[in-house]
Amino acid sequence: MKRMVMILLNVVFFAVYFTILIFVGNRFISLDSNLGIFSVSMFVLLAAVFLAQVTVDKVIEIVTE
């Protein structure tokens, strides 16, 4: 049961992650100066979110052992 929940959370998380990544990628292609700044801040946010997800994975691993 715990493993199913873990897999489901990861699938949802990465679906959101890649949706945002594609959205930001489209913004970069448009090369608008304001959107460029927005995109950089979004990539920083994505990096933070990714690190948080990795940390959550490690915590879940420790808890489920």
mmCIF file with all atom_site columns, N, CA and C in Angstrom:
data_model
loop_
_atom_site.group_PDB
_atom_site.id
_atom_site.type_symbol
_atom_site.label_atom_id
_atom_site.label_alt_id
_atom_site.label_comp_id
_atom_site.label_asym_id
_atom_site.label_entity_id
_atom_site.label_seq_id
_atom_site.pdbx_PDB_ins_code
_atom_site.Cartn_x
_atom_site.Cartn_y
_atom_site.Cartn_z
_atom_site.occupancy
_atom_site.B_iso_or_equiv
_atom_site.pdbx_formal_charge
_atom_site.auth_seq_id
_atom_site.auth_comp_id
_atom_site.auth_asym_id
_atom_site.auth_atom_id
_atom_site.pdbx_PDB_model_num
ATOM 1   N N  . MET A 1 1  ? 0.840  -1.212 0.000   1.00 0.00 ? 1  MET A N  1
ATOM 2   C CA . MET A 1 1  ? 0.000  0.000  0.000   1.00 0.00 ? 1  MET A CA 1
ATOM 3   C C  . MET A 1 1  ? 0.875  1.263  0.000   1.00 0.00 ? 1  MET A C  1
ATOM 4   N N  . LYS A 1 2  ? 1.878  1.273  0.884   1.00 0.00 ? 2  LYS A N  1
ATOM 5   C CA . LYS A 1 2  ? 2.773  2.437  0.943   1.00 0.00 ? 2  LYS A CA 1
ATOM 6   C C  . LYS A 1 2  ? 3.505  2.642  -0.374  1.00 0.00 ? 2  LYS A C  1
ATOM 7   N N  . ARG A 1 3  ? 3.936  1.521  -0.980  1.00 0.00 ? 3  ARG A N  1
ATOM 8   C CA . ARG A 1 3  ? 4.663  1.602  -2.255  1.00 0.00 ? 3  ARG A CA 1
ATOM 9   C C  . ARG A 1 3  ? 3.761  2.162  -3.361  1.00 0.00 ? 3  ARG A C  1
ATOM 10  N N  . MET A 1 4  ? 2.489  1.768  -3.375  1.00 0.00 ? 4  MET A N  1
ATOM 11  C CA . MET A 1 4  ? 1.533  2.287  -4.372  1.00 0.00 ? 4  MET A CA 1
ATOM 12  C C  . MET A 1 4  ? 1.359  3.795  -4.224  1.00 0.00 ? 4  MET A C  1
ATOM 13  N N  . VAL A 1 5  ? 1.221  4.245  -2.991  1.00 0.00 ? 5  VAL A N  1
ATOM 14  C CA . VAL A 1 5  ? 1.067  5.683  -2.715  1.00 0.00 ? 5  VAL A CA 1
ATOM 15  C C  . VAL A 1 5  ? 2.311  6.437  -3.166  1.00 0.00 ? 5  VAL A C  1
ATOM 16  N N  . MET A 1 6  ? 3.494  5.871  -2.884  1.00 0.00 ? 6  MET A N  1
ATOM 17  C CA . MET A 1 6  ? 4.764  6.484  -3.266  1.00 0.00 ? 6  MET A CA 1
ATOM 18  C C  . MET A 1 6  ? 4.869  6.646  -4.776  1.00 0.00 ? 6  MET A C  1
ATOM 19  N N  . ILE A 1 7  ? 4.530  5.570  -5.506  1.00 0.00 ? 7  ILE A N  1
ATOM 20  C CA . ILE A 1 7  ? 4.584  5.595  -6.969  1.00 0.00 ? 7  ILE A CA 1
ATOM 21  C C  . ILE A 1 7  ? 3.594  6.623  -7.515  1.00 0.00 ? 7  ILE A C  1
ATOM 22  N N  . LEU A 1 8  ? 2.391  6.649  -6.962  1.00 0.00 ? 8  LEU A N  1
ATOM 23  C CA . LEU A 1 8  ? 1.362  7.592  -7.394  1.00 0.00 ? 8  LEU A CA 1
ATOM 24  C C  . LEU A 1 8  ? 1.807  9.035  -7.188  1.00 0.00 ? 8  LEU A C  1
ATOM 25  N N  . LEU A 1 9  ? 2.379  9.319  -6.007  1.00 0.00 ? 9  LEU A N  1
ATOM 26  C CA . LEU A 1 9  ? 2.889  10.668 -5.701  1.00 0.00 ? 9  LEU A CA 1
ATOM 27  C C  . LEU A 1 9  ? 3.973  11.075 -6.683  1.00 0.00 ? 9  LEU A C  1
ATOM 28  N N  . ASN A 1 10 ? 4.884  10.159 -6.995  1.00 0.00 ? 10 ASN A N  1
ATOM 29  C CA . ASN A 1 10 ? 5.954  10.449 -7.953  1.00 0.00 ? 10 ASN A CA 1
ATOM 30  C C  . ASN A 1 10 ? 5.417  10.736 -9.344  1.00 0.00 ? 10 ASN A C  1
ATOM 31  N N  . VAL A 1 11 ? 4.440  9.948  -9.784  1.00 0.00 ? 11 VAL A N  1
ATOM 32  C CA . VAL A 1 11 ? 3.835  10.149 -11.111 1.00 0.00 ? 11 VAL A CA 1
ATOM 33  C C  . VAL A 1 11 ? 3.171  11.526 -11.190 1.00 0.00 ? 11 VAL A C  1
ATOM 34  N N  . VAL A 1 12 ? 2.387  11.866 -10.174 1.00 0.00 ? 12 VAL A N  1
ATOM 35  C CA . VAL A 1 12 ? 1.709  13.169 -10.126 1.00 0.00 ? 12 VAL A CA 1
ATOM 36  C C  . VAL A 1 12 ? 2.735  14.298 -10.099 1.00 0.00 ? 12 VAL A C  1
ATOM 37  N N  . PHE A 1 13 ? 3.743  14.143 -9.250  1.00 0.00 ? 13 PHE A N  1
ATOM 38  C CA . PHE A 1 13 ? 4.774  15.174 -9.099  1.00 0.00 ? 13 PHE A CA 1
ATOM 39  C C  . PHE A 1 13 ? 5.484  15.445 -10.415 1.00 0.00 ? 13 PHE A C  1
ATOM 40  N N  . PHE A 1 14 ? 5.922  14.377 -11.106 1.00 0.00 ? 14 PHE A N  1
ATOM 41  C CA . PHE A 1 14 ? 6.656  14.553 -12.352 1.00 0.00 ? 14 PHE A CA 1
ATOM 42  C C  . PHE A 1 14 ? 5.766  15.031 -13.491 1.00 0.00 ? 14 PHE A C  1
ATOM 43  N N  . ALA A 1 15 ? 4.485  14.673 -13.463 1.00 0.00 ? 15 ALA A N  1
ATOM 44  C CA . ALA A 1 15 ? 3.545  15.195 -14.463 1.00 0.00 ? 15 ALA A CA 1
ATOM 45  C C  . ALA A 1 15 ? 3.457  16.720 -14.344 1.00 0.00 ? 15 ALA A C  1
ATOM 46  N N  . VAL A 1 16 ? 3.331  17.198 -13.110 1.00 0.00 ? 16 VAL A N  1
ATOM 47  C CA . VAL A 1 16 ? 3.287  18.645 -12.850 1.00 0.00 ? 16 VAL A CA 1
ATOM 48  C C  . VAL A 1 16 ? 4.620  19.284 -13.240 1.00 0.00 ? 16 VAL A C  1
ATOM 49  N N  . TYR A 1 17 ? 5.729  18.640 -12.831 1.00 0.00 ? 17 TYR A N  1
ATOM 50  C CA . TYR A 1 17 ? 7.073  19.140 -13.107 1.00 0.00 ? 17 TYR A CA 1
ATOM 51  C C  . TYR A 1 17 ? 7.300  19.347 -14.605 1.00 0.00 ? 17 TYR A C  1
ATOM 52  N N  . PHE A 1 18 ? 6.981  18.319 -15.419 1.00 0.00 ? 18 PHE A N  1
ATOM 53  C CA . PHE A 1 18 ? 7.213  18.409 -16.856 1.00 0.00 ? 18 PHE A CA 1
ATOM 54  C C  . PHE A 1 18 ? 6.247  19.380 -17.530 1.00 0.00 ? 18 PHE A C  1
ATOM 55  N N  . THR A 1 19 ? 5.025  19.503 -17.015 1.00 0.00 ? 19 THR A N  1
ATOM 56  C CA . THR A 1 19 ? 4.071  20.477 -17.550 1.00 0.00 ? 19 THR A CA 1
ATOM 57  C C  . THR A 1 19 ? 4.623  21.889 -17.387 1.00 0.00 ? 19 THR A C  1
ATOM 58  N N  . ILE A 1 20 ? 5.151  22.175 -16.186 1.00 0.00 ? 20 ILE A N  1
ATOM 59  C CA . ILE A 1 20 ? 5.748  23.492 -15.917 1.00 0.00 ? 20 ILE A CA 1
ATOM 60  C C  . ILE A 1 20 ? 6.989  23.691 -16.786 1.00 0.00 ? 20 ILE A C  1
ATOM 61  N N  . LEU A 1 21 ? 7.805  22.635 -16.922 1.00 0.00 ? 21 LEU A N  1
ATOM 62  C CA . LEU A 1 21 ? 9.027  22.711 -17.721 1.00 0.00 ? 21 LEU A CA 1
ATOM 63  C C  . LEU A 1 21 ? 8.713  23.056 -19.174 1.00 0.00 ? 21 LEU A C  1
ATOM 64  N N  . ILE A 1 22 ? 7.688  22.404 -19.745 1.00 0.00 ? 22 ILE A N  1
ATOM 65  C CA . ILE A 1 22 ? 7.267  22.672 -21.129 1.00 0.00 ? 22 ILE A CA 1
ATOM 66  C C  . ILE A 1 22 ? 6.757  24.110 -21.250 1.00 0.00 ? 22 ILE A C  1
ATOM 67  N N  . PHE A 1 23 ? 5.967  24.554 -20.260 1.00 0.00 ? 23 PHE A N  1
ATOM 68  C CA . PHE A 1 23 ? 5.431  25.916 -20.229 1.00 0.00 ? 23 PHE A CA 1
ATOM 69  C C  . PHE A 1 23 ? 6.557  26.939 -20.217 1.00 0.00 ? 23 PHE A C  1
ATOM 70  N N  . VAL A 1 24 ? 7.559  26.712 -19.366 1.00 0.00 ? 24 VAL A N  1
ATOM 71  C CA . VAL A 1 24 ? 8.717  27.613 -19.265 1.00 0.00 ? 24 VAL A CA 1
ATOM 72  C C  . VAL A 1 24 ? 9.528  27.582 -20.556 1.00 0.00 ? 24 VAL A C  1
ATOM 73  N N  . GLY A 1 25 ? 9.701  26.389 -21.135 1.00 0.00 ? 25 GLY A N  1
ATOM 74  C CA . GLY A 1 25 ? 10.423 26.254 -22.395 1.00 0.00 ? 25 GLY A CA 1
ATOM 75  C C  . GLY A 1 25 ? 9.765  27.068 -23.506 1.00 0.00 ? 25 GLY A C  1
ATOM 76  N N  . ASN A 1 26 ? 8.452  27.039 -23.569 1.00 0.00 ? 26 ASN A N  1
ATOM 77  C CA . ASN A 1 26 ? 7.718  27.832 -24.557 1.00 0.00 ? 26 ASN A CA 1
ATOM 78  C C  . ASN A 1 26 ? 7.921  29.324 -24.330 1.00 0.00 ? 26 ASN A C  1
ATOM 79  N N  . ARG A 1 27 ? 7.992  29.732 -23.060 1.00 0.00 ? 27 ARG A N  1
ATOM 80  C CA . ARG A 1 27 ? 8.229  31.139 -22.730 1.00 0.00 ? 27 ARG A CA 1
ATOM 81  C C  . ARG A 1 27 ? 9.626  31.575 -23.171 1.00 0.00 ? 27 ARG A C  1
ATOM 82  N N  . PHE A 1 28 ? 10.609 30.687 -23.017 1.00 0.00 ? 28 PHE A N  1
ATOM 83  C CA . PHE A 1 28 ? 11.983 31.011 -23.418 1.00 0.00 ? 28 PHE A CA 1
ATOM 84  C C  . PHE A 1 28 ? 12.083 31.239 -24.916 1.00 0.00 ? 28 PHE A C  1
ATOM 85  N N  . ILE A 1 29 ? 11.367 30.430 -25.690 1.00 0.00 ? 29 ILE A N  1
ATOM 86  C CA . ILE A 1 29 ? 11.396 30.529 -27.142 1.00 0.00 ? 29 ILE A CA 1
ATOM 87  C C  . ILE A 1 29 ? 10.871 31.894 -27.613 1.00 0.00 ? 29 ILE A C  1
ATOM 88  N N  . SER A 1 30 ? 9.901  32.467 -26.886 1.00 0.00 ? 30 SER A N  1
ATOM 89  C CA . SER A 1 30 ? 9.319  33.753 -27.285 1.00 0.00 ? 30 SER A CA 1
ATOM 90  C C  . SER A 1 30 ? 10.288 34.926 -27.103 1.00 0.00 ? 30 SER A C  1
ATOM 91  N N  . LEU A 1 31 ? 11.322 34.762 -26.239 1.00 0.00 ? 31 LEU A N  1
ATOM 92  C CA . LEU A 1 31 ? 12.405 35.733 -26.042 1.00 0.00 ? 31 LEU A CA 1
ATOM 93  C C  . LEU A 1 31 ? 11.939 37.151 -25.677 1.00 0.00 ? 31 LEU A C  1
ATOM 94  N N  . ASP A 1 32 ? 10.828 37.257 -25.008 1.00 0.00 ? 32 ASP A N  1
ATOM 95  C CA . ASP A 1 32 ? 10.385 38.550 -24.472 1.00 0.00 ? 32 ASP A CA 1
ATOM 96  C C  . ASP A 1 32 ? 11.212 38.808 -23.218 1.00 0.00 ? 32 ASP A C  1
ATOM 97  N N  . SER A 1 33 ? 11.709 40.035 -23.031 1.00 0.00 ? 33 SER A N  1
ATOM 98  C CA . SER A 1 33 ? 12.616 40.324 -21.908 1.00 0.00 ? 33 SER A CA 1
ATOM 99  C C  . SER A 1 33 ? 11.966 40.040 -20.540 1.00 0.00 ? 33 SER A C  1
ATOM 100 N N  . ASN A 1 34 ? 10.713 40.461 -20.358 1.00 0.00 ? 34 ASN A N  1
ATOM 101 C CA . ASN A 1 34 ? 10.019 40.205 -19.095 1.00 0.00 ? 34 ASN A CA 1
ATOM 102 C C  . ASN A 1 34 ? 9.811  38.707 -18.880 1.00 0.00 ? 34 ASN A C  1
ATOM 103 N N  . LEU A 1 35 ? 9.435  38.011 -19.947 1.00 0.00 ? 35 LEU A N  1
ATOM 104 C CA . LEU A 1 35 ? 9.225  36.568 -19.868 1.00 0.00 ? 35 LEU A CA 1
ATOM 105 C C  . LEU A 1 35 ? 10.541 35.843 -19.621 1.00 0.00 ? 35 LEU A C  1
ATOM 106 N N  . GLY A 1 36 ? 11.649 36.411 -20.142 1.00 0.00 ? 36 GLY A N  1
ATOM 107 C CA . GLY A 1 36 ? 12.968 35.830 -19.915 1.00 0.00 ? 36 GLY A CA 1
ATOM 108 C C  . GLY A 1 36 ? 13.300 35.819 -18.434 1.00 0.00 ? 36 GLY A C  1
ATOM 109 N N  . ILE A 1 37 ? 13.063 36.943 -17.756 1.00 0.00 ? 37 ILE A N  1
ATOM 110 C CA . ILE A 1 37 ? 13.301 37.047 -16.313 1.00 0.00 ? 37 ILE A CA 1
ATOM 111 C C  . ILE A 1 37 ? 12.382 36.074 -15.579 1.00 0.00 ? 37 ILE A C  1
ATOM 112 N N  . PHE A 1 38 ? 11.119 36.023 -16.010 1.00 0.00 ? 38 PHE A N  1
ATOM 113 C CA . PHE A 1 38 ? 10.123 35.120 -15.435 1.00 0.00 ? 38 PHE A CA 1
ATOM 114 C C  . PHE A 1 38 ? 10.596 33.671 -15.573 1.00 0.00 ? 38 PHE A C  1
ATOM 115 N N  . SER A 1 39 ? 11.125 33.321 -16.754 1.00 0.00 ? 39 SER A N  1
ATOM 116 C CA . SER A 1 39 ? 11.587 31.960 -17.031 1.00 0.00 ? 39 SER A CA 1
ATOM 117 C C  . SER A 1 39 ? 12.752 31.563 -16.128 1.00 0.00 ? 39 SER A C  1
ATOM 118 N N  . VAL A 1 40 ? 13.705 32.480 -15.935 1.00 0.00 ? 40 VAL A N  1
ATOM 119 C CA . VAL A 1 40 ? 14.857 32.204 -15.072 1.00 0.00 ? 40 VAL A CA 1
ATOM 120 C C  . VAL A 1 40 ? 14.371 31.929 -13.654 1.00 0.00 ? 40 VAL A C  1
ATOM 121 N N  . SER A 1 41 ? 13.459 32.760 -13.145 1.00 0.00 ? 41 SER A N  1
ATOM 122 C CA . SER A 1 41 ? 12.934 32.542 -11.797 1.00 0.00 ? 41 SER A CA 1
ATOM 123 C C  . SER A 1 41 ? 12.169 31.227 -11.722 1.00 0.00 ? 41 SER A C  1
ATOM 124 N N  . MET A 1 42 ? 11.488 30.855 -12.816 1.00 0.00 ? 42 MET A N  1
ATOM 125 C CA . MET A 1 42 ? 10.771 29.585 -12.852 1.00 0.00 ? 42 MET A CA 1
ATOM 126 C C  . MET A 1 42 ? 11.742 28.408 -12.809 1.00 0.00 ? 42 MET A C  1
ATOM 127 N N  . PHE A 1 43 ? 12.881 28.525 -13.514 1.00 0.00 ? 43 PHE A N  1
ATOM 128 C CA . PHE A 1 43 ? 13.875 27.441 -13.491 1.00 0.00 ? 43 PHE A CA 1
ATOM 129 C C  . PHE A 1 43 ? 14.489 27.290 -12.102 1.00 0.00 ? 43 PHE A C  1
ATOM 130 N N  . VAL A 1 44 ? 14.716 28.413 -11.422 1.00 0.00 ? 44 VAL A N  1
ATOM 131 C CA . VAL A 1 44 ? 15.222 28.363 -10.048 1.00 0.00 ? 44 VAL A CA 1
ATOM 132 C C  . VAL A 1 44 ? 14.189 27.662 -9.164  1.00 0.00 ? 44 VAL A C  1
ATOM 133 N N  . LEU A 1 45 ? 12.918 28.016 -9.351  1.00 0.00 ? 45 LEU A N  1
ATOM 134 C CA . LEU A 1 45 ? 11.828 27.395 -8.597  1.00 0.00 ? 45 LEU A CA 1
ATOM 135 C C  . LEU A 1 45 ? 11.759 25.886 -8.890  1.00 0.00 ? 45 LEU A C  1
ATOM 136 N N  . LEU A 1 46 ? 11.893 25.519 -10.167 1.00 0.00 ? 46 LEU A N  1
ATOM 137 C CA . LEU A 1 46 ? 11.878 24.105 -10.552 1.00 0.00 ? 46 LEU A CA 1
ATOM 138 C C  . LEU A 1 46 ? 13.022 23.330 -9.910  1.00 0.00 ? 46 LEU A C  1
ATOM 139 N N  . ALA A 1 47 ? 14.201 23.947 -9.868  1.00 0.00 ? 47 ALA A N  1
ATOM 140 C CA . ALA A 1 47 ? 15.360 23.308 -9.232  1.00 0.00 ? 47 ALA A CA 1
ATOM 141 C C  . ALA A 1 47 ? 15.072 23.057 -7.754  1.00 0.00 ? 47 ALA A C  1
ATOM 142 N N  . ALA A 1 48 ? 14.479 24.051 -7.086  1.00 0.00 ? 48 ALA A N  1
ATOM 143 C CA . ALA A 1 48 ? 14.130 23.924 -5.668  1.00 0.00 ? 48 ALA A CA 1
ATOM 144 C C  . ALA A 1 48 ? 13.078 22.829 -5.466  1.00 0.00 ? 48 ALA A C  1
ATOM 145 N N  . VAL A 1 49 ? 12.086 22.804 -6.340  1.00 0.00 ? 49 VAL A N  1
ATOM 146 C CA . VAL A 1 49 ? 11.019 21.793 -6.270  1.00 0.00 ? 49 VAL A CA 1
ATOM 147 C C  . VAL A 1 49 ? 11.597 20.392 -6.484  1.00 0.00 ? 49 VAL A C  1
ATOM 148 N N  . PHE A 1 50 ? 12.517 20.278 -7.460  1.00 0.00 ? 50 PHE A N  1
ATOM 149 C CA . PHE A 1 50 ? 13.150 18.992 -7.740  1.00 0.00 ? 50 PHE A CA 1
ATOM 150 C C  . PHE A 1 50 ? 13.949 18.497 -6.532  1.00 0.00 ? 50 PHE A C  1
ATOM 151 N N  . LEU A 1 51 ? 14.711 19.402 -5.923  1.00 0.00 ? 51 LEU A N  1
ATOM 152 C CA . LEU A 1 51 ? 15.476 19.044 -4.721  1.00 0.00 ? 51 LEU A CA 1
ATOM 153 C C  . LEU A 1 51 ? 14.540 18.622 -3.588  1.00 0.00 ? 51 LEU A C  1
ATOM 154 N N  . ALA A 1 52 ? 13.433 19.328 -3.442  1.00 0.00 ? 52 ALA A N  1
ATOM 155 C CA . ALA A 1 52 ? 12.446 18.992 -2.412  1.00 0.00 ? 52 ALA A CA 1
ATOM 156 C C  . ALA A 1 52 ? 11.881 17.588 -2.663  1.00 0.00 ? 52 ALA A C  1
ATOM 157 N N  . GLN A 1 53 ? 11.615 17.268 -3.924  1.00 0.00 ? 53 GLN A N  1
ATOM 158 C CA . GLN A 1 53 ? 11.070 15.963 -4.275  1.00 0.00 ? 53 GLN A CA 1
ATOM 159 C C  . GLN A 1 53 ? 12.065 14.841 -3.973  1.00 0.00 ? 53 GLN A C  1
ATOM 160 N N  . VAL A 1 54 ? 13.337 15.075 -4.281  1.00 0.00 ? 54 VAL A N  1
ATOM 161 C CA . VAL A 1 54 ? 14.392 14.094 -3.990  1.00 0.00 ? 54 VAL A CA 1
ATOM 162 C C  . VAL A 1 54 ? 14.474 13.873 -2.480  1.00 0.00 ? 54 VAL A C  1
ATOM 163 N N  . THR A 1 55 ? 14.407 14.971 -1.721  1.00 0.00 ? 55 THR A N  1
ATOM 164 C CA . THR A 1 55 ? 14.441 14.894 -0.257  1.00 0.00 ? 55 THR A CA 1
ATOM 165 C C  . THR A 1 55 ? 13.252 14.095 0.268   1.00 0.00 ? 55 THR A C  1
ATOM 166 N N  . VAL A 1 56 ? 12.064 14.368 -0.272  1.00 0.00 ? 56 VAL A N  1
ATOM 167 C CA . VAL A 1 56 ? 10.851 13.640 0.119   1.00 0.00 ? 56 VAL A CA 1
ATOM 168 C C  . VAL A 1 56 ? 11.015 12.147 -0.178  1.00 0.00 ? 56 VAL A C  1
ATOM 169 N N  . ASP A 1 57 ? 11.592 11.838 -1.346  1.00 0.00 ? 57 ASP A N  1
ATOM 170 C CA . ASP A 1 57 ? 11.866 10.438 -1.707  1.00 0.00 ? 57 ASP A CA 1
ATOM 171 C C  . ASP A 1 57 ? 12.727 9.754  -0.651  1.00 0.00 ? 57 ASP A C  1
ATOM 172 N N  . LYS A 1 58 ? 13.792 10.433 -0.229  1.00 0.00 ? 58 LYS A N  1
ATOM 173 C CA . LYS A 1 58 ? 14.703 9.868  0.777   1.00 0.00 ? 58 LYS A CA 1
ATOM 174 C C  . LYS A 1 58 ? 13.984 9.659  2.106   1.00 0.00 ? 58 LYS A C  1
ATOM 175 N N  . VAL A 1 59 ? 13.178 10.628 2.501   1.00 0.00 ? 59 VAL A N  1
ATOM 176 C CA . VAL A 1 59 ? 12.425 10.534 3.760   1.00 0.00 ? 59 VAL A CA 1
ATOM 177 C C  . VAL A 1 59 ? 11.458 9.347  3.701   1.00 0.00 ? 59 VAL A C  1
ATOM 178 N N  . ILE A 1 60 ? 10.737 9.220  2.583   1.00 0.00 ? 60 ILE A N  1
ATOM 179 C CA . ILE A 1 60 ? 9.787  8.104  2.409   1.00 0.00 ? 60 ILE A CA 1
ATOM 180 C C  . ILE A 1 60 ? 10.533 6.765  2.464   1.00 0.00 ? 60 ILE A C  1
ATOM 181 N N  . GLU A 1 61 ? 11.706 6.698  1.818   1.00 0.00 ? 61 GLU A N  1
ATOM 182 C CA . GLU A 1 61 ? 12.532 5.479  1.839   1.00 0.00 ? 61 GLU A CA 1
ATOM 183 C C  . GLU A 1 61 ? 12.866 5.087  3.280   1.00 0.00 ? 61 GLU A C  1
ATOM 184 N N  . ILE A 1 62 ? 13.311 6.063  4.074   1.00 0.00 ? 62 ILE A N  1
ATOM 185 C CA . ILE A 1 62 ? 13.690 5.814  5.472   1.00 0.00 ? 62 ILE A CA 1
ATOM 186 C C  . ILE A 1 62 ? 12.465 5.363  6.286   1.00 0.00 ? 62 ILE A C  1
ATOM 187 N N  . VAL A 1 63 ? 11.344 6.040  6.076   1.00 0.00 ? 63 VAL A N  1
ATOM 188 C CA . VAL A 1 63 ? 10.110 5.729  6.825   1.00 0.00 ? 63 VAL A CA 1
ATOM 189 C C  . VAL A 1 63 ? 9.581  4.335  6.480   1.00 0.00 ? 63 VAL A C  1
ATOM 190 N N  . THR A 1 64 ? 9.637  3.973  5.194   1.00 0.00 ? 64 THR A N  1
ATOM 191 C CA . THR A 1 64 ? 9.058  2.699  4.754   1.00 0.00 ? 64 THR A CA 1
ATOM 192 C C  . THR A 1 64 ? 9.972  1.492  4.996   1.00 0.00 ? 64 THR A C  1
ATOM 193 N N  . GLU A 1 65 ? 11.240 1.726  5.379   1.00 0.00 ? 65 GLU A N  1
ATOM 194 C CA . GLU A 1 65 ? 12.175 0.607  5.619   1.00 0.00 ? 65 GLU A CA 1
ATOM 195 C C  . GLU A 1 65 ? 11.774 -0.218 6.823   1.00 0.00 ? 65 GLU A C  1
#
